[in-house]
Coordinates of C-alpha atoms in Angstrom, one line a residue:
M1 CA -8.7 -95.8 -10.1
D2 CA -10.9 -93.2 -11.1
C3 CA -13.4 -92.6 -8.5
A4 CA -16.5 -91.3 -11.1
I5 CA -17.4 -94.8 -11.6
I6 CA -20.6 -95.8 -12.3
F7 CA -22.1 -99.2 -11.0
E8 CA -24.4 -101.6 -12.8
M9 CA -25.7 -105.0 -11.6
T10 CA -24.7 -107.3 -14.2
Q11 CA -25.5 -111.1 -14.7
F12 CA -23.4 -113.4 -17.4
T13 CA -25.0 -116.8 -18.1
H14 CA -23.1 -119.2 -20.4
D15 CA -22.6 -123.0 -20.4
D16 CA -24.8 -123.0 -16.9
V17 CA -22.1 -120.8 -15.2
S18 CA -24.0 -117.5 -13.9
I19 CA -22.3 -114.6 -12.4
S20 CA -24.4 -111.9 -10.6
Y21 CA -22.6 -108.8 -9.2
F22 CA -22.5 -104.9 -8.9
T23 CA -19.8 -103.6 -11.0
S24 CA -18.3 -100.7 -12.6
V25 CA -19.1 -99.8 -16.1
P26 CA -15.6 -99.8 -17.4
L27 CA -15.1 -103.0 -16.0
L28 CA -18.1 -104.6 -17.2
D29 CA -17.4 -103.6 -20.6
S30 CA -14.4 -105.3 -20.7
V31 CA -15.9 -108.4 -19.0
R32 CA -18.9 -108.5 -21.6
S33 CA -16.1 -108.1 -24.5
V34 CA -14.0 -111.1 -23.3
M35 CA -17.2 -113.0 -22.8
Q36 CA -18.4 -112.4 -26.0
T37 CA -15.5 -113.4 -27.6
V38 CA -15.0 -116.3 -26.1
A39 CA -18.6 -117.3 -26.7
Q40 CA -18.1 -116.9 -30.4
E41 CA -14.8 -118.9 -30.6
D42 CA -16.7 -121.7 -28.5
A43 CA -19.5 -121.8 -30.9
T44 CA -17.1 -121.9 -34.0
T45 CA -15.1 -124.9 -32.3
R46 CA -18.4 -126.7 -31.8
T47 CA -19.5 -125.8 -35.1
A48 CA -16.4 -127.8 -36.4
D49 CA -17.0 -130.5 -34.0
V50 CA -20.3 -131.3 -35.4
V51 CA -19.0 -130.9 -39.0
H52 CA -16.5 -133.6 -38.4
G53 CA -19.3 -135.7 -36.7
G54 CA -17.9 -135.3 -33.4
N55 CA -14.4 -136.4 -34.4
S56 CA -12.8 -133.2 -34.5
K57 CA -8.9 -133.2 -33.3
M58 CA -9.4 -131.8 -30.1
N59 CA -7.4 -132.8 -27.1
K60 CA -8.6 -134.9 -24.6
N61 CA -7.6 -132.6 -21.8
F62 CA -9.3 -129.5 -23.4
I63 CA -10.9 -127.0 -21.3
P64 CA -13.6 -125.3 -23.0
R65 CA -13.1 -121.5 -23.4
S66 CA -16.4 -120.9 -22.2
Y67 CA -15.6 -122.3 -18.7
I68 CA -12.1 -120.2 -19.1
G69 CA -14.0 -117.0 -19.9
A70 CA -16.2 -117.8 -17.0
V71 CA -13.5 -117.9 -14.5
I72 CA -11.9 -114.8 -15.6
A73 CA -15.0 -112.8 -15.5
L74 CA -15.3 -114.2 -11.8
L75 CA -11.7 -113.0 -10.8
L76 CA -12.0 -109.9 -12.5
L77 CA -15.1 -109.4 -10.3
A78 CA -13.7 -110.9 -7.3
Y79 CA -10.8 -108.3 -7.3
I80 CA -13.1 -105.3 -7.2
P81 CA -12.1 -103.4 -4.0
P82 CA -15.0 -104.0 -1.4
Q83 CA -15.8 -100.3 -1.4
L84 CA -16.4 -99.9 -5.0
G85 CA -18.9 -102.9 -5.0
G86 CA -22.4 -102.7 -4.5
Q87 CA -22.6 -105.5 -1.7
V88 CA -24.8 -104.1 1.2
V89 CA -22.3 -103.7 4.5
S90 CA -23.6 -104.6 7.9
V91 CA -23.2 -102.5 10.6
D92 CA -23.0 -103.6 14.4
P93 CA -23.1 -100.2 16.8
A94 CA -22.3 -102.5 20.1
R95 CA -18.6 -103.1 18.5
M96 CA -17.6 -100.0 17.6
P97 CA -14.8 -99.0 19.5
R98 CA -13.8 -95.8 21.4
I99 CA -11.0 -93.7 19.3
G100 CA -11.2 -90.3 21.3
T101 CA -13.3 -87.7 22.8
V102 CA -14.2 -84.4 21.9
D103 CA -15.0 -81.1 24.4
E104 CA -18.4 -80.7 25.5
R105 CA -18.3 -77.4 23.3
F106 CA -16.8 -78.7 20.6
Q107 CA -19.0 -77.3 18.3
S108 CA -18.8 -73.5 19.1
Y109 CA -18.8 -70.4 16.9
N110 CA -17.0 -66.8 16.3
I111 CA -18.5 -63.3 16.9
E112 CA -16.2 -61.1 15.3
M113 CA -14.9 -58.1 17.4
V114 CA -15.8 -55.9 14.5
E115 CA -19.4 -57.0 14.8
V116 CA -19.5 -56.0 18.6
V117 CA -17.5 -52.5 18.1
G118 CA -19.5 -51.8 14.5
G119 CA -17.3 -51.1 11.6
R120 CA -16.8 -52.5 7.9
F121 CA -16.8 -56.3 7.5
W122 CA -17.0 -58.5 4.6
K123 CA -20.1 -57.3 2.3
P124 CA -22.4 -60.1 1.8
Y125 CA -23.0 -61.0 -2.1
A126 CA -26.5 -59.9 -2.1
D127 CA -25.5 -56.5 -1.4
Y128 CA -22.8 -56.3 -3.8
A129 CA -25.3 -54.6 -6.7
A130 CA -26.9 -52.5 -3.9
A131 CA -26.8 -48.6 -4.0
K132 CA -24.1 -46.8 -2.1
Q133 CA -23.6 -48.1 1.4
A134 CA -23.8 -45.4 4.5
Q135 CA -20.9 -44.3 5.7
P136 CA -19.3 -45.3 8.7
P137 CA -19.0 -43.2 11.8
A138 CA -15.9 -41.5 11.9
Q139 CA -14.3 -43.3 14.9
Q140 CA -14.7 -46.4 12.9
S141 CA -13.6 -45.3 9.5
G142 CA -10.6 -47.3 9.0
A143 CA -11.7 -50.2 10.9
A144 CA -10.9 -52.5 7.9
P145 CA -7.5 -54.9 7.9
A146 CA -4.5 -52.9 6.4
G147 CA -3.7 -53.4 2.8
L148 CA -7.1 -55.1 1.7
D149 CA -9.6 -53.3 -0.9
P150 CA -11.9 -51.4 1.1
N151 CA -14.9 -52.3 -1.4
L152 CA -15.0 -55.9 0.1
F153 CA -16.1 -54.7 3.2
Q154 CA -19.8 -52.8 4.3
Y155 CA -20.3 -51.2 7.3
R156 CA -22.5 -52.6 10.0
P157 CA -23.6 -50.9 13.2
P158 CA -22.9 -53.1 16.5
I159 CA -24.6 -56.3 16.4
D160 CA -27.7 -56.4 19.4
L161 CA -26.4 -59.3 21.4
S162 CA -29.7 -58.9 23.5
N163 CA -32.0 -59.8 20.6
S164 CA -34.3 -62.5 21.7
R165 CA -34.1 -64.6 18.7
L166 CA -30.4 -64.5 18.5
R167 CA -30.0 -65.6 22.2
T168 CA -32.7 -68.6 21.7
L169 CA -30.9 -69.8 18.5
A170 CA -27.3 -69.6 20.1
A171 CA -28.4 -71.1 23.5
A172 CA -30.1 -74.1 21.4
L173 CA -26.2 -75.1 20.4
G174 CA -24.7 -74.6 24.2
P175 CA -22.6 -75.1 25.7
A176 CA -20.4 -73.5 23.4
Y177 CA -17.5 -71.1 23.1
V178 CA -18.1 -68.1 22.0
R179 CA -15.0 -66.5 20.5
V180 CA -14.9 -62.6 20.0
S181 CA -12.1 -62.0 18.1
G182 CA -10.7 -61.6 14.2
T183 CA -8.4 -59.3 12.5
W184 CA -10.1 -56.2 14.0
A185 CA -9.2 -57.3 17.6
N186 CA -5.6 -57.1 17.1
S187 CA -6.0 -52.9 16.8
V188 CA -9.3 -52.4 18.9
Y189 CA -8.8 -49.9 21.8
F190 CA -11.0 -50.5 24.9
H191 CA -12.4 -47.2 26.1
N192 CA -12.5 -48.5 30.1
S193 CA -14.8 -45.7 30.9
D194 CA -18.3 -44.6 31.2
D195 CA -17.6 -41.6 29.6
P196 CA -18.4 -41.1 25.8
P197 CA -15.5 -42.8 23.7
P198 CA -13.4 -40.7 21.7
G199 CA -14.5 -39.4 18.2
N200 CA -11.7 -41.3 16.7
A201 CA -9.4 -44.1 18.0
P202 CA -6.2 -43.2 19.6
A203 CA -3.0 -43.4 17.5
G204 CA -2.1 -46.8 17.1
F205 CA -5.5 -48.5 17.1
N206 CA -7.9 -48.8 14.4
G207 CA -11.5 -49.0 16.5
V208 CA -13.1 -48.5 19.9
L209 CA -14.3 -51.3 22.0
T210 CA -16.7 -49.5 24.8
R211 CA -17.7 -51.1 28.4
K212 CA -21.3 -51.3 27.2
E213 CA -20.5 -53.3 24.2
W214 CA -18.3 -55.6 26.2
N215 CA -20.6 -56.1 29.0
G216 CA -23.1 -57.1 26.1
V217 CA -20.6 -59.9 25.4
I218 CA -20.7 -60.9 28.9
D219 CA -24.4 -60.9 29.0
F220 CA -24.7 -62.9 26.2
A221 CA -22.4 -65.5 27.0
H222 CA -24.4 -66.1 30.3
A223 CA -27.8 -66.2 28.6
V224 CA -26.7 -68.8 25.6
N225 CA -24.6 -71.2 28.2
G226 CA -21.4 -69.6 26.6
E227 CA -17.6 -69.5 27.6
I228 CA -15.9 -66.6 26.2
V229 CA -12.6 -66.9 24.2
T230 CA -10.6 -64.0 22.9
S231 CA -7.5 -62.3 21.6
F232 CA -6.1 -58.7 22.4
A233 CA -5.1 -55.8 20.7
S234 CA -1.3 -56.0 19.7
S235 CA -0.9 -53.1 17.2
V236 CA 1.5 -50.3 17.6
G237 CA -0.8 -48.3 20.0
T238 CA 0.0 -51.2 22.7
R239 CA 3.9 -50.9 22.4
D240 CA 6.5 -49.1 24.1
A241 CA 9.1 -46.9 22.4
N242 CA 11.2 -49.9 21.6
G243 CA 8.2 -51.9 19.9
V244 CA 7.9 -54.1 22.9
W245 CA 4.0 -55.2 23.6
T246 CA 2.8 -53.8 26.8
P247 CA -0.3 -55.7 28.9
E248 CA -1.9 -52.4 29.9
Q249 CA -4.8 -52.7 27.5
A250 CA -5.2 -56.6 28.2
R251 CA -5.0 -56.0 31.7
Q252 CA -8.0 -53.3 31.6
L253 CA -10.1 -55.6 29.8
L254 CA -9.3 -58.8 32.1
N255 CA -10.0 -56.5 35.0
F256 CA -13.2 -55.2 33.7
T257 CA -14.6 -58.6 32.8
K258 CA -13.9 -60.2 36.2
G259 CA -15.5 -57.0 37.8
A260 CA -18.8 -57.6 35.7
G261 CA -19.3 -61.1 36.5
G262 CA -17.5 -62.5 33.2
R263 CA -14.8 -64.7 32.5
I264 CA -12.6 -65.3 29.8
A265 CA -12.4 -69.2 29.2
A266 CA -9.1 -69.1 26.8
A267 CA -7.3 -66.6 25.1
E268 CA -4.8 -66.4 22.0
F269 CA -2.2 -63.5 22.5
M270 CA -2.9 -61.9 18.7
N271 CA -5.4 -62.9 16.1
E272 CA -3.4 -64.8 13.2
P273 CA 0.2 -64.1 13.4
T274 CA 1.1 -65.8 10.3
F275 CA -0.6 -63.0 8.7
A276 CA 0.7 -60.1 11.3
A277 CA 1.1 -57.5 8.3
I278 CA -2.8 -57.3 7.7
G279 CA -3.4 -57.4 11.4
G280 CA -2.0 -54.3 12.4
A281 CA 1.3 -55.4 13.8
P282 CA 4.6 -52.9 13.4
K283 CA 6.2 -52.9 10.1
G284 CA 9.0 -55.7 10.2
Y285 CA 7.3 -57.9 12.3
G286 CA 8.5 -61.3 12.3
A287 CA 8.6 -64.9 14.4
G288 CA 11.6 -63.1 17.2
A289 CA 9.3 -60.1 17.7
F290 CA 6.3 -62.8 18.0
G291 CA 8.7 -64.5 20.4
R292 CA 9.5 -61.6 22.5
D293 CA 6.0 -60.8 22.8
I294 CA 4.9 -64.2 24.1
A295 CA 7.7 -63.9 26.9
V296 CA 5.8 -60.8 28.1
F297 CA 2.6 -62.0 27.6
R298 CA 2.2 -65.5 29.0
P299 CA 3.5 -64.6 32.5
F300 CA 1.4 -61.6 32.8
L301 CA -1.5 -63.8 31.7
K302 CA -0.9 -66.5 34.3
Q303 CA -0.7 -63.8 37.0
A304 CA -3.5 -61.7 36.0
S305 CA -6.2 -64.4 34.9
P306 CA -4.9 -68.0 36.2
G307 CA -8.0 -69.6 35.1
T308 CA -7.5 -68.5 31.5
V309 CA -6.5 -71.5 29.1
F310 CA -3.6 -70.1 27.0
L311 CA -4.1 -70.8 22.8
G312 CA -1.7 -70.5 20.5
P313 CA 0.0 -69.9 18.0
G314 CA -3.5 -69.3 16.3
S315 CA -1.9 -69.6 12.9
V316 CA -3.4 -69.8 9.3
G317 CA -2.6 -70.2 5.9
E318 CA 0.0 -72.6 5.7
G319 CA 0.5 -76.5 4.8
P320 CA -0.3 -78.3 1.5
L321 CA -3.0 -75.4 0.9
A322 CA -0.9 -72.6 1.6
M323 CA -2.9 -69.0 1.1
T324 CA -0.6 -65.8 0.6
M325 CA -1.6 -62.4 1.6
R326 CA -0.3 -59.3 1.0
G327 CA 2.8 -58.3 3.8
G328 CA 3.5 -62.0 3.5
T329 CA 3.3 -65.1 5.7
L330 CA 5.4 -65.9 8.9
K331 CA 6.0 -69.6 9.2
T332 CA 4.5 -71.2 12.2
E333 CA 7.5 -73.8 12.8
D334 CA 9.8 -70.3 13.1
L335 CA 7.1 -69.0 15.5
L336 CA 7.0 -72.2 17.7
K337 CA 10.8 -72.3 17.5
A338 CA 10.9 -68.5 18.8
T339 CA 8.4 -69.2 21.9
G340 CA 9.3 -72.4 22.8
P341 CA 6.9 -75.0 24.4
V342 CA 4.4 -72.2 25.9
F343 CA 1.0 -72.7 24.9
D344 CA -1.5 -74.7 26.9
V345 CA -3.6 -75.7 24.0
F346 CA -2.2 -75.9 20.2
S347 CA -4.5 -73.6 18.1
Y348 CA -4.7 -73.1 14.6
H349 CA -7.2 -71.7 11.9
L350 CA -8.3 -73.5 9.0
Y351 CA -9.8 -72.0 5.9
A352 CA -9.7 -74.4 2.4
A353 CA -10.1 -71.7 0.4
A354 CA -10.3 -68.2 -0.3
S355 CA -13.9 -66.9 -1.4
E356 CA -14.9 -65.4 -4.7
R357 CA -14.4 -61.7 -3.2
C358 CA -10.7 -62.2 -3.1
K359 CA -10.1 -62.5 -6.8
G360 CA -7.0 -64.0 -8.1
A361 CA -6.3 -65.4 -4.5
P362 CA -5.0 -69.0 -4.6
L363 CA -7.1 -72.1 -3.6
A364 CA -10.2 -70.7 -4.9
T365 CA -13.1 -73.4 -5.5
T366 CA -16.2 -73.5 -7.3
A367 CA -20.2 -74.6 -6.3
A368 CA -19.5 -77.4 -8.8
A369 CA -16.8 -78.8 -6.8
A370 CA -18.4 -78.7 -3.5
L371 CA -19.1 -82.2 -3.1
S372 CA -16.1 -83.5 -4.7
E373 CA -13.8 -85.7 -2.9
E374 CA -11.0 -83.3 -3.2
W375 CA -12.7 -80.4 -1.6
L376 CA -13.8 -82.6 1.3
S377 CA -10.6 -83.7 1.9
R378 CA -8.6 -80.3 2.2
S379 CA -9.7 -79.7 6.0
E380 CA -8.1 -83.1 6.7
K381 CA -5.1 -82.3 4.8
I382 CA -4.3 -78.8 6.5
G383 CA -5.3 -80.3 9.7
A384 CA -2.5 -83.1 9.4
F385 CA 0.1 -80.4 8.8
Y386 CA -0.8 -78.5 12.0
A387 CA -1.2 -81.9 14.1
D388 CA 2.5 -82.5 12.9
L389 CA 3.5 -79.1 13.9
R390 CA 1.9 -79.9 17.5
D391 CA 3.6 -83.2 17.6
R392 CA 7.1 -81.6 17.0
Y393 CA 6.8 -78.6 19.1
E394 CA 3.9 -79.0 21.4
P395 CA 3.8 -82.7 22.2
G396 CA 0.7 -83.7 24.1
K397 CA -1.1 -80.7 24.2
S398 CA -4.9 -80.7 22.7
L399 CA -5.6 -79.3 19.3
W400 CA -8.4 -76.5 18.9
I401 CA -9.8 -74.7 15.6
T402 CA -10.5 -71.3 17.0
E403 CA -11.7 -70.0 13.4
T404 CA -12.7 -71.9 10.3
A405 CA -15.9 -71.8 7.8
D406 CA -15.8 -72.7 4.0
A407 CA -13.6 -70.0 2.8
A408 CA -11.7 -66.9 3.8
C409 CA -12.8 -63.3 2.8
G410 CA -16.4 -63.9 3.9
G411 CA -17.1 -67.1 2.5
N412 CA -18.3 -68.3 -1.0
P413 CA -22.0 -67.4 -2.2
W414 CA -23.1 -70.9 -1.5
A415 CA -22.0 -70.9 2.1
S416 CA -25.4 -70.0 3.1
T417 CA -26.9 -73.0 1.4
F418 CA -27.2 -76.7 1.8
L419 CA -24.4 -77.2 -0.4
D420 CA -21.8 -76.3 2.2
T421 CA -23.5 -78.4 4.9
F422 CA -21.5 -81.4 3.8
R423 CA -18.3 -79.7 4.4
Y424 CA -19.5 -78.5 7.8
L425 CA -20.3 -81.7 8.9
V426 CA -17.5 -83.8 7.0
Q427 CA -14.8 -81.3 8.8
H428 CA -16.6 -81.3 12.1
A429 CA -16.7 -85.0 12.1
G430 CA -13.5 -85.9 10.3
L431 CA -11.3 -83.9 12.5
G432 CA -13.4 -85.0 15.4
Q433 CA -11.9 -88.4 14.7
R434 CA -8.3 -87.1 14.2
G435 CA -8.0 -85.7 17.6
V436 CA -9.4 -82.1 17.3
K437 CA -11.2 -81.3 20.5
V438 CA -13.0 -77.9 19.6
I439 CA -14.0 -76.2 16.5
M440 CA -15.2 -72.7 16.2
H441 CA -17.2 -71.8 13.0
N442 CA -16.8 -68.3 11.6
T443 CA -19.2 -66.5 12.2
L444 CA -22.6 -67.0 14.1
A445 CA -24.4 -64.4 12.2
A446 CA -22.2 -62.2 9.7
S447 CA -21.6 -62.4 6.2
D448 CA -22.2 -65.1 4.0
Y449 CA -21.0 -68.1 6.0
G450 CA -22.9 -67.2 9.4
L451 CA -25.1 -70.0 10.5
L452 CA -27.7 -67.2 10.9
D453 CA -28.5 -64.8 8.2
E454 CA -27.0 -61.3 9.7
K455 CA -30.3 -59.4 8.9
T456 CA -32.9 -61.4 9.9
F457 CA -31.3 -64.2 12.3
E458 CA -33.0 -66.9 10.2
P459 CA -31.4 -70.0 10.7
R460 CA -29.2 -71.3 7.7
P461 CA -28.7 -75.0 6.5
N462 CA -25.4 -75.3 8.5
Y463 CA -27.4 -74.2 11.7
W464 CA -29.9 -76.9 11.3
A465 CA -27.1 -79.4 11.0
A466 CA -25.3 -78.0 14.1
L467 CA -28.5 -78.4 16.3
L468 CA -28.7 -82.2 14.8
W469 CA -25.3 -82.6 15.9
R470 CA -25.9 -80.9 19.5
K471 CA -29.0 -83.1 19.9
L472 CA -27.4 -86.6 18.8
M473 CA -23.5 -86.6 19.0
G474 CA -21.9 -87.1 22.1
T475 CA -18.5 -86.5 23.3
T476 CA -16.8 -89.9 23.0
V477 CA -15.7 -90.8 19.4
L478 CA -16.2 -94.4 17.7
D479 CA -14.7 -96.1 15.0
P480 CA -17.8 -96.7 12.8
K481 CA -16.1 -99.7 11.2
L482 CA -17.5 -98.9 7.9
S483 CA -15.4 -98.5 4.3
P484 CA -17.8 -96.3 2.6
A485 CA -18.3 -96.2 -1.4
P486 CA -16.4 -93.4 -2.9
N487 CA -17.4 -89.7 -1.8
V488 CA -19.3 -91.2 1.3
Y489 CA -18.7 -90.6 4.8
A490 CA -19.5 -92.6 7.9
Y491 CA -18.8 -91.3 11.6
A492 CA -20.1 -92.5 15.0
H493 CA -20.5 -90.9 18.5
C494 CA -22.0 -92.2 21.4
L495 CA -25.4 -91.2 21.6
R496 CA -25.9 -88.1 23.8
D497 CA -27.7 -88.5 27.0
H498 CA -28.4 -92.3 26.2
P499 CA -26.1 -94.7 28.0
G500 CA -24.9 -97.2 25.7
G501 CA -26.6 -95.5 22.6
V502 CA -24.6 -94.8 19.4
A503 CA -25.1 -92.3 16.9
L504 CA -24.1 -92.6 13.2
L505 CA -23.6 -90.0 10.4
I506 CA -23.9 -90.9 7.0
V507 CA -22.8 -88.2 4.5
N508 CA -23.5 -89.3 0.9
A509 CA -22.1 -86.8 -1.3
D510 CA -22.2 -88.9 -4.4
Q511 CA -25.1 -86.8 -6.3
Q512 CA -25.7 -90.0 -8.5
R513 CA -25.9 -93.1 -6.5
S514 CA -27.9 -94.3 -3.0
Y515 CA -25.8 -96.2 -0.5
D516 CA -27.1 -98.9 1.7
V517 CA -26.3 -100.3 5.1
T518 CA -27.8 -103.0 7.1
L519 CA -28.5 -101.8 10.5
P520 CA -30.9 -102.4 13.9
A521 CA -33.8 -100.6 14.6
T522 CA -33.0 -96.7 14.3
Q523 CA -34.1 -93.3 14.5
R524 CA -33.5 -91.7 11.5
Y525 CA -33.0 -88.0 10.8
T526 CA -32.4 -87.3 6.9
L527 CA -31.4 -83.8 5.7
S528 CA -31.8 -82.8 2.1
G529 CA -31.9 -79.6 0.0
G530 CA -35.1 -78.2 -0.8
R531 CA -35.5 -77.4 -4.2
E532 CA -31.9 -77.9 -5.2
L533 CA -28.6 -78.2 -3.4
Q534 CA -27.7 -74.4 -3.3
D535 CA -30.9 -73.9 -1.4
T536 CA -31.2 -71.8 1.9
M537 CA -33.9 -74.3 3.1
V538 CA -33.3 -77.6 4.4
V539 CA -35.8 -80.4 4.6
L540 CA -35.8 -82.9 7.3
N541 CA -37.3 -86.6 6.7
G542 CA -39.2 -84.6 3.8
N543 CA -40.8 -81.7 6.1
A544 CA -39.1 -78.1 5.6
L545 CA -37.3 -76.8 8.5
R546 CA -38.2 -73.3 10.0
L547 CA -39.0 -71.2 12.8
D548 CA -42.5 -70.8 14.0
A549 CA -44.7 -67.6 13.5
N550 CA -43.3 -66.9 17.4
G551 CA -39.6 -67.6 16.2
N552 CA -39.5 -70.3 18.1
L553 CA -37.3 -73.8 17.1
P554 CA -39.1 -76.8 15.7
Q555 CA -39.1 -80.4 17.3
L556 CA -36.3 -82.4 15.4
T557 CA -38.1 -85.6 15.2
G558 CA -36.7 -88.7 13.9
E559 CA -38.4 -91.3 11.7
A560 CA -38.7 -94.7 13.3
T561 CA -36.7 -97.5 11.2
H562 CA -36.9 -101.5 11.4
A563 CA -33.9 -103.2 11.7
G564 CA -32.4 -104.4 8.1
R565 CA -31.2 -102.5 5.3
L566 CA -31.2 -98.8 5.0
S567 CA -30.7 -96.7 1.7
F568 CA -29.0 -93.4 1.9
A569 CA -30.3 -91.4 -1.1
P570 CA -27.6 -89.2 -3.4
A571 CA -26.5 -85.9 -1.9
T572 CA -28.4 -86.7 1.1
I573 CA -26.9 -86.4 5.0
T574 CA -28.5 -88.5 7.6
F575 CA -28.3 -88.9 11.6
L576 CA -29.1 -92.2 13.2
A577 CA -29.9 -92.7 16.5
I578 CA -29.3 -96.3 17.8
A579 CA -30.5 -96.0 21.3
N580 CA -30.2 -99.6 22.1
A581 CA -27.0 -100.4 20.5
D582 CA -25.5 -101.7 24.0
N583 CA -22.2 -100.4 22.9
S584 CA -19.7 -100.9 26.3
S585 CA -17.9 -97.7 25.4
C586 CA -20.8 -95.6 25.7
R587 CA -22.2 -96.5 29.1

C-alpha cells in the first residue's frame, strides 16, 4: 500500500446506519462512491414502490441495498491496517519488556587522525566559494587519501584539544569512546622523540604524528571521561622487504601511551580494509594479505596491550547499498575467511550515502528525501548485512559501529541542520534495538557532519539530540509495544538514573500529520527546527537551545504532562521521561 496516504475523519449516515472513523482519502473516496450509488438505487426502488401503491413486486426476503452498502463500508474500514488508522494508541510503560542492552559508552564519536596531526580533510560547503585556501605545511602536503580529488579537501592546522569549550561539550556526552583513526591513520608516522619532527614524512608514510599531539589526545580523553579507540599505520612504510606488516610503529605508540598515563581501550588493525587502496595499502593488497597481517598483528596486540579489545574487520561500503571507490572493494566475507574467527568484537562502518562532494558516486541522496522511509531505513538494511556476516563468521561477538554519519565524503550540506537529526536518532535507536552495542559518530568537530562547528565549537542540532539521549536513555533497551503510523518511529529504554523509570522516544518524520498516544504522566522534551527543518538552530519545548554568554550549556528541562492523550506534531522529535513507570526490567 502506498505510504503517502492522507487521513481524514469521515462519517456516513444512511437509513439510521452511521459510520465514523479516521480513514485514508483514497479508500474514503471509494466508500463514498459505493454509498452514493447504493443511495441512488435505493431511492429509485422506493419511488417505484410508492408509484405502485406500495405493491411493487419485491421479494419478501429483500434486504435494502442501503444496508448492504453500510455493511460494505464497515467491512472496508475494518480492514484498514491498525497502523494506518487514526485511533489513539494507549501505551503502558510498565509492561514494556527488555529486549537487550547497549554499552554505557553507546553514543561515542570520532576525532580524525588528520585533525590531530593537521592536514587536508573534507572542505566544508561554506568554504567552497571562498578564496584560495592557505597552503599546507610541506610535511603534510600529501596528507589526502590516494586517488581522490585534492580539491575536495582543505587544510586544517592541528585541532586544539585543550580548548575549554570543546572539552566542556565533549564531557557532557561522556562517558564515551573517543576514536582517533580514519583513512589518514593508515599512513601516519609516529615520531617518537621530543626532537623536532622531520620536514617530510619518511618514505612509505603520508603524515607525521608527534608525541605532543598524541599526548594531547591522552589528556583530552582523561578530561572528557573518554576511552581511546584507534587503528595503526599499515602503509608501505610499516612493511618489510617481503611486504609483511611489522609492529614497530604500533609498539612505539602503545608504549608511549602507557608511559604517558593513557590507555588504548580498543583498536582495529587498520581503517576500512575493504577500501584498502585509498588507505595507503601496498599495490595489489587483497584478502590474503590482510589475513597474513592479522596473523602478525593479533598476537602482537595481545602481548603488548592485553587489555585492548581487538576490533575488526572495520569494513565499509557493502551490502544492499554498496558504494564503490577507486581501487575497488575487498569483500568482508573474503577477509573473514582469510583471518578466521580472531576478533573480540565485530566492527564495521556505516554510510548510507555518498555526499554531494563525491559527485557521480552511487547512493547519493537529497534533502527532499531526508525524512523519507526509504532513507531512514537504510541504516537498518546495512546493519542487517553486517550482522549476518557476524553470525556466520564471528558468532556471539558484539557489534560495534566504529564510524558513521549521514554520508561519506564529509557529509551532505544539511548534515549540520535539524533535518539530519531524524536520521541520527532513528539510526542510533533502531540499531540499538538490533543488538549494536556502540556507535561512534563521525565527527566530533570536523566538516559538515561534525556534532560541533569546527571553527567555533558551537553545538549543532545533532549535538543537542545526543545530549538529550545521554540525559535520558539508559543502557537497557525495551520493546515499546507500539506499531506507529507510517514514518513515525518509537523506541524505549530504561530511564537513566531512575530505577523503574522508562524513557520513550517518538520520532514523527511525517511532515503533514500528527501522531497521538495515550500515556501516563511524563516529562516531555520536544525538539523542532527553528525557522525551517534545514536550520542549524534547534528548539526544545519552544525555546531555542544555545550556549550562554560564558559558553555554558543550558539546563535541558522537560515539560510536565498529565496522564492522557499526547500529540506529536509533524516533523518533531520527542523524548518522554516516565519516572514512575514501575517497569520491572528497569529496577
